[in-house]
CSV table of C-alpha atoms in Angstrom, one decimal:
chain,number,residue,atom,x,y,z
L,1,GLU,CA,-143.8,5.1,46.5
L,2,ARG,CA,-141.6,2.9,48.8
L,3,VAL,CA,-139.8,1.4,45.8
L,4,SER,CA,-139.3,4.9,44.3
L,5,ARG,CA,-137.8,6.1,47.5
L,6,GLN,CA,-135.4,3.2,47.6
L,7,VAL,CA,-134.2,3.9,44.0
L,8,LEU,CA,-133.8,7.7,44.6
L,9,GLN,CA,-131.8,7.2,47.7
L,10,TRP,CA,-129.4,4.7,46.0
L,11,HIS,CA,-130.6,1.8,48.1
L,12,VAL,CA,-131.1,-0.2,45.0
L,13,MET,CA,-127.4,-0.9,45.2
L,14,ASP,CA,-127.8,-2.5,48.6
L,15,THR,CA,-129.1,-5.7,47.1
L,16,VAL,CA,-125.7,-7.3,46.6
L,17,ASP,CA,-122.9,-7.7,49.1
L,18,TRP,CA,-120.0,-7.5,46.6
L,19,ALA,CA,-120.7,-4.1,45.0
L,20,GLY,CA,-122.4,-0.9,46.0
L,21,VAL,CA,-122.3,2.9,46.1
L,22,HIS,CA,-121.3,5.5,48.6
L,23,TYR,CA,-123.3,8.7,48.0
L,24,GLN,CA,-122.7,12.2,49.3
L,25,ASP,CA,-126.1,13.9,49.3
L,26,THR,CA,-125.0,17.5,49.5
L,27,THR,CA,-122.6,17.4,46.6
L,28,GLY,CA,-124.0,14.7,44.3
L,29,MET,CA,-120.7,13.0,44.4
L,30,LEU,CA,-120.6,9.2,44.7
L,31,ALA,CA,-118.2,6.3,44.4
L,32,THR,CA,-119.0,2.9,43.2
L,33,PHE,CA,-117.2,0.0,44.8
L,34,ALA,CA,-116.8,-3.6,43.9
L,35,LYS,CA,-115.0,-6.5,45.5
L,36,LEU,CA,-112.0,-7.5,43.4
L,37,GLN,CA,-112.3,-10.9,41.8
L,38,ILE,CA,-108.6,-11.4,41.8
L,39,GLY,CA,-106.9,-11.2,45.1
L,40,PHE,CA,-108.3,-9.3,48.1
L,41,GLY,CA,-109.7,-5.8,48.5
L,42,TRP,CA,-112.1,-3.4,46.9
L,43,ALA,CA,-112.0,-1.1,43.8
L,44,MET,CA,-113.4,2.4,44.3
L,45,ASN,CA,-114.4,4.5,41.3
L,46,PRO,CA,-115.5,8.2,41.3
L,47,CYS,CA,-118.9,9.2,39.8
L,48,ARG,CA,-121.4,12.0,40.0
L,49,GLN,CA,-125.2,11.9,40.1
L,50,SER,CA,-126.2,13.1,36.6
L,51,TYR,CA,-130.0,13.4,37.2
L,52,CYS,CA,-132.8,12.5,39.5
L,53,ASN,CA,-136.5,12.7,38.5
L,54,LYS,CA,-139.2,11.9,41.0
L,55,ASP,CA,-142.8,11.0,40.3
L,56,ILE,CA,-142.9,11.7,36.5
L,57,ARG,CA,-146.6,11.4,35.6
L,58,THR,CA,-147.6,10.3,32.1
L,59,GLU,CA,-151.2,10.8,31.2
L,60,SER,CA,-153.3,8.2,29.3
L,61,VAL,CA,-154.3,9.2,25.8
L,62,ASN,CA,-156.4,7.3,23.3
L,63,ALA,CA,-155.6,6.6,19.6
L,64,ASN,CA,-156.8,10.1,18.6
L,65,GLY,CA,-154.5,11.8,21.1
L,66,VAL,CA,-157.4,12.7,23.5
L,67,LYS,CA,-156.7,12.4,27.2
L,68,ALA,CA,-158.5,9.6,29.0
L,69,VAL,CA,-160.6,10.8,31.9
L,70,THR,CA,-162.1,9.2,34.9
L,71,THR,CA,-165.9,9.2,35.5
L,72,GLU,CA,-165.3,12.1,37.9
L,73,GLY,CA,-163.8,14.1,35.0
L,74,SER,CA,-160.2,14.1,36.3
L,75,THR,CA,-157.4,13.1,33.9
L,76,LYS,CA,-156.2,9.5,34.4
L,77,VAL,CA,-152.6,8.9,35.1
L,78,SER,CA,-151.3,5.9,33.2
L,79,THR,CA,-147.9,5.7,34.7
L,80,VAL,CA,-145.8,7.2,37.5
L,81,SER,CA,-142.0,6.8,37.3
L,82,SER,CA,-138.9,7.9,39.1
L,83,GLN,CA,-135.3,7.6,37.9
L,84,ILE,CA,-131.8,8.3,39.0
L,85,ALA,CA,-128.5,8.1,37.1
L,86,TYR,CA,-124.9,8.5,37.6
L,87,ALA,CA,-122.0,9.2,35.2
L,88,THR,CA,-118.4,8.2,35.7
L,89,LEU,CA,-115.7,10.8,36.3
L,90,ASN,CA,-112.0,10.9,35.5
L,91,GLY,CA,-110.2,8.2,37.5
L,92,HIS,CA,-113.0,5.6,36.9
L,93,LEU,CA,-112.0,2.4,35.1
L,94,LEU,CA,-115.1,2.8,32.9
L,95,GLU,CA,-116.6,5.7,31.0
L,96,GLY,CA,-120.3,5.9,30.9
L,97,GLU,CA,-123.6,6.2,32.7
L,98,GLU,CA,-126.1,3.9,34.5
L,99,ARG,CA,-129.8,4.7,35.0
L,100,PHE,CA,-132.2,3.1,37.4
L,101,LEU,CA,-135.9,3.5,36.6
L,102,VAL,CA,-138.9,2.4,38.6
L,103,THR,CA,-142.4,2.7,37.0
L,104,TRP,CA,-145.9,2.1,38.5
L,105,ASP,CA,-148.7,1.6,36.0
L,106,GLY,CA,-151.0,3.8,38.0
L,107,ARG,CA,-153.8,1.4,38.8
L,108,GLU,CA,-155.3,1.8,42.2
L,109,PRO,CA,-156.9,-1.1,44.0
L,110,GLN,CA,-160.7,-1.2,43.6
L,111,THR,CA,-162.7,-1.7,46.8
L,112,GLY,CA,-166.1,-3.2,47.3
L,113,GLY,CA,-168.9,-2.0,49.4
L,114,GLY,CA,-167.5,-3.6,52.5
L,115,GLY,CA,-164.1,-2.0,52.1
L,116,GLY,CA,-162.4,-5.2,50.8
L,117,VAL,CA,-160.1,-5.0,47.7
L,118,ILE,CA,-161.9,-6.5,44.7
L,119,GLY,CA,-159.6,-5.4,41.9
L,120,GLU,CA,-155.9,-5.8,41.2
L,121,GLU,CA,-153.4,-3.2,42.3
L,122,GLY,CA,-151.0,-1.7,39.7
L,123,GLN,CA,-147.7,-3.3,38.8
L,124,VAL,CA,-144.3,-1.9,39.5
L,125,HIS,CA,-141.5,-2.4,37.0
L,126,PHE,CA,-137.8,-1.8,37.6
L,127,SER,CA,-135.1,-1.5,34.9
L,128,VAL,CA,-131.4,-0.6,34.7
L,129,ARG,CA,-129.8,0.9,31.6
L,130,SER,CA,-126.0,0.9,31.4
L,131,VAL,CA,-123.8,2.4,28.7
L,132,SER,CA,-120.1,2.0,29.3
L,133,ARG,CA,-116.7,1.2,27.8
L,134,GLY,CA,-113.2,1.1,29.2
L,135,SER,CA,-111.7,4.4,30.2
L,136,GLY,CA,-108.1,5.0,29.3
L,137,ILE,CA,-105.5,2.3,28.5
L,138,LEU,CA,-106.0,0.3,31.7
L,139,GLY,CA,-109.8,0.5,31.4
L,140,ALA,CA,-109.8,-0.6,27.8
L,141,LEU,CA,-107.5,-3.6,28.7
L,142,ILE,CA,-109.6,-4.9,31.6
L,143,PHE,CA,-113.0,-4.0,30.2
L,144,PRO,CA,-113.5,-7.6,28.9
L,145,LEU,CA,-113.0,-8.8,32.5
L,146,LEU,CA,-115.3,-6.1,34.0
L,147,ARG,CA,-118.2,-6.8,31.6
L,148,PRO,CA,-119.2,-10.1,33.2
L,149,MET,CA,-119.1,-8.4,36.6
L,150,GLN,CA,-121.6,-5.8,35.3
L,151,GLN,CA,-123.9,-8.4,33.9
L,152,ARG,CA,-123.8,-10.3,37.2
L,153,PHE,CA,-124.6,-7.1,39.1
L,154,PHE,CA,-127.6,-6.4,36.8
L,155,SER,CA,-128.9,-10.0,37.2
L,156,ASP,CA,-128.6,-9.8,41.0
L,157,GLN,CA,-130.8,-6.7,41.0
């Protein structure tokens, strides 16, 4: 839940000191910013949050399509995920969308008779999906220079 909250509040962008996002919660408007590699200063680019999905629950099913159930009869949840995305707006050097997804596999820790944890907790997975290209003449010209910055950003996550 803590990781999901960090993603949905755009704190996932706080992990690097050379790029980030400024988000206006009431309007869904945001601006990405990055430190310029050539010279001094920062580049700001307008975006808009395109969607935000919190706690999407996916039920377990077997090979026959039958829902898996716990011994108590309730449906097992195989995964819980949250995602948020933004799309670029006119004036951005790139045209595209980036999505940040966090998924928990739904496994709760098992406890023994004395209250100690005897089983593994579930795992959390994080992924970023980016689809982009240069926007306009300037964006198309400098896209080959921006692509390595994007890849650096994703690896720093």
